[in-house]
C-alpha cells in the first residue's frame, strides 16, 4: 500500500476541508513530524508513517471544528518571541504588534523605567516591551488566574522573571502604582457582535478578554484612573477596534483635560491601514 506523502496529505486537506488553509496544514504537519516549517515545504515526497498520518488527521479534525492552530500547537510567535498559548489567553496577533511599534516611536530618544500592562493575558506585550527596553521593569495584571499562570510560564521561559511582576487584579477596581508607560489591549468587542465572530474566536478564546459591554466599558474604566497611575509626561497606549478611534481619543482627552494635564495623541495603523493603536502623552 502506497504511503501518504506530505504533498498528498496537504492536497487531501485542501480538497476535503475548505476551511483549513494550506498554511494550517503545513503547521500541523510540522507539529506531527517534529520538524521545521521549511522542512515540510522542502520535502513534499516525504512519506508519513501510519502513526504520523493518524496524528495529522486527528489534528485536522480539531481544526475543522474551529479550534485555532495556535491552541492546537500551544504556541504562537509575537514580536519574534515564542509564547505558549491555550484557551485561557488570547492568541497574540500581528495587529497587536503596533503597540510595540508605537512605544518605540514615542520613546525614540529615551526609555521608560516602569511599565504596566493591563490585561496581560499570555504576557506577550509585556515581554516584547521588556525585550526592547532592557532597563525597564514591568507589571502585568489580569483578572484570570489561569491566564497569569500562562503569562508566568512565558515570562520565565523568556528570561524576564527578574524584571517582571504579575498580579491578579480587575482593571475596574482601583489600580495602584505610578508608571512611565501603560499599555493595554483591553476587551473591546460589544456583546451584540458575538454572533458575528469567527468560530475559532467566539468559541475558543476567553470571553473576558474579548467582550466589554458596548465595546467601550474597559476603556472607560481604565481611562478614569490614568491621571493617578501615569507619571508626568508618561505615555498610555491602547489597542482599539475598527471604528473606535475617535471615541477612545475623546475619552482620554476629556479625562486629562479635567485633570489639567496637556495631552499629545499619536495613532498607529495596522498593515491593513486601519487605526489600531493610540498613544497619548500627558
PDB file of N, CA, C and O in Angstrom, residues 8 10 15 34 67 76 91 122 136 167 186 197 199 225 264 268 270:
ATOM      1  N   UNK A   8       0.618  14.770  -0.721  1.00  0.00           N
ATOM      2  CA  UNK A   8      -0.707  14.158  -0.815  1.00  0.00           C
ATOM      3  C   UNK A   8      -1.547  14.487   0.410  1.00  0.00           C
ATOM      4  O   UNK A   8      -2.754  14.708   0.305  1.00  0.00           O
ATOM      5  N   UNK A  10      -1.383  17.208   2.250  1.00  0.00           N
ATOM      6  CA  UNK A  10      -1.812  18.610   2.148  1.00  0.00           C
ATOM      7  C   UNK A  10      -2.890  18.774   1.070  1.00  0.00           C
ATOM      8  O   UNK A  10      -3.851  19.534   1.259  1.00  0.00           O
ATOM      9  N   UNK A  15      -8.695  19.591  -0.546  1.00  0.00           N
ATOM     10  CA  UNK A  15      -9.838  19.104  -1.309  1.00  0.00           C
ATOM     11  C   UNK A  15     -11.048  18.800  -0.438  1.00  0.00           C
ATOM     12  O   UNK A  15     -12.199  18.957  -0.867  1.00  0.00           O
ATOM     13  N   UNK A  34       7.610  16.770  13.931  1.00  0.00           N
ATOM     14  CA  UNK A  34       8.656  17.296  14.818  1.00  0.00           C
ATOM     15  C   UNK A  34       9.800  17.906  14.011  1.00  0.00           C
ATOM     16  O   UNK A  34      10.986  17.603  14.227  1.00  0.00           O
ATOM     17  N   UNK A  67     -11.078  24.811  16.202  1.00  0.00           N
ATOM     18  CA  UNK A  67     -10.014  25.077  17.165  1.00  0.00           C
ATOM     19  C   UNK A  67      -8.847  25.771  16.469  1.00  0.00           C
ATOM     20  O   UNK A  67      -8.368  25.301  15.432  1.00  0.00           O
ATOM     21  N   UNK A  76       2.574  30.318  19.753  1.00  0.00           N
ATOM     22  CA  UNK A  76       2.404  31.401  18.788  1.00  0.00           C
ATOM     23  C   UNK A  76       3.561  32.372  18.952  1.00  0.00           C
ATOM     24  O   UNK A  76       3.957  32.714  20.071  1.00  0.00           O
ATOM     25  N   UNK A  91      -4.946  34.565  21.620  1.00  0.00           N
ATOM     26  CA  UNK A  91      -3.819  34.277  20.740  1.00  0.00           C
ATOM     27  C   UNK A  91      -3.174  35.600  20.316  1.00  0.00           C
ATOM     28  O   UNK A  91      -3.866  36.492  19.824  1.00  0.00           O
ATOM     29  N   UNK A 122      -1.348  36.347  27.801  1.00  0.00           N
ATOM     30  CA  UNK A 122      -0.176  35.479  27.652  1.00  0.00           C
ATOM     31  C   UNK A 122       1.114  36.162  28.087  1.00  0.00           C
ATOM     32  O   UNK A 122       2.161  35.518  28.174  1.00  0.00           O
ATOM     33  N   UNK A 136      14.057  48.432  31.785  1.00  0.00           N
ATOM     34  CA  UNK A 136      12.739  48.659  32.384  1.00  0.00           C
ATOM     35  C   UNK A 136      12.306  47.474  33.231  1.00  0.00           C
ATOM     36  O   UNK A 136      12.722  46.335  33.021  1.00  0.00           O
ATOM     37  N   UNK A 167       0.332  40.190  38.619  1.00  0.00           N
ATOM     38  CA  UNK A 167      -0.619  40.311  39.711  1.00  0.00           C
ATOM     39  C   UNK A 167      -2.037  40.059  39.223  1.00  0.00           C
ATOM     40  O   UNK A 167      -2.398  40.475  38.116  1.00  0.00           O
ATOM     41  N   UNK A 186      -7.341  45.896  25.773  1.00  0.00           N
ATOM     42  CA  UNK A 186      -8.467  45.502  26.621  1.00  0.00           C
ATOM     43  C   UNK A 186      -9.552  44.818  25.804  1.00  0.00           C
ATOM     44  O   UNK A 186      -9.519  44.838  24.563  1.00  0.00           O
ATOM     45  N   UNK A 197     -18.640  36.853  15.111  1.00  0.00           N
ATOM     46  CA  UNK A 197     -17.230  36.469  15.183  1.00  0.00           C
ATOM     47  C   UNK A 197     -16.998  35.085  14.585  1.00  0.00           C
ATOM     48  O   UNK A 197     -17.875  34.225  14.630  1.00  0.00           O
ATOM     49  N   UNK A 199     -15.818  31.264  14.380  1.00  0.00           N
ATOM     50  CA  UNK A 199     -15.934  30.215  15.403  1.00  0.00           C
ATOM     51  C   UNK A 199     -14.661  30.086  16.221  1.00  0.00           C
ATOM     52  O   UNK A 199     -14.707  29.898  17.444  1.00  0.00           O
ATOM     53  N   UNK A 225      -8.648  56.268  35.609  1.00  0.00           N
ATOM     54  CA  UNK A 225      -7.576  56.041  36.585  1.00  0.00           C
ATOM     55  C   UNK A 225      -6.209  56.531  36.094  1.00  0.00           C
ATOM     56  O   UNK A 225      -5.255  56.597  36.864  1.00  0.00           O
ATOM     57  N   UNK A 264      -0.815  64.922  24.155  1.00  0.00           N
ATOM     58  CA  UNK A 264      -0.483  64.761  22.743  1.00  0.00           C
ATOM     59  C   UNK A 264      -0.835  63.356  22.309  1.00  0.00           C
ATOM     60  O   UNK A 264      -0.520  62.394  23.006  1.00  0.00           O
ATOM     61  N   UNK A 268      -1.333  54.785  15.350  1.00  0.00           N
ATOM     62  CA  UNK A 268      -0.566  53.833  14.533  1.00  0.00           C
ATOM     63  C   UNK A 268      -1.536  52.894  13.817  1.00  0.00           C
ATOM     64  O   UNK A 268      -2.389  52.264  14.448  1.00  0.00           O
ATOM     65  N   UNK A 270      -2.545  49.522  11.457  1.00  0.00           N
ATOM     66  CA  UNK A 270      -2.056  48.173  11.233  1.00  0.00           C
ATOM     67  C   UNK A 270      -1.712  47.982   9.760  1.00  0.00           C
ATOM     68  O   UNK A 270      -1.774  48.930   8.962  1.00  0.00           O
TER      69      UNK A 270
END
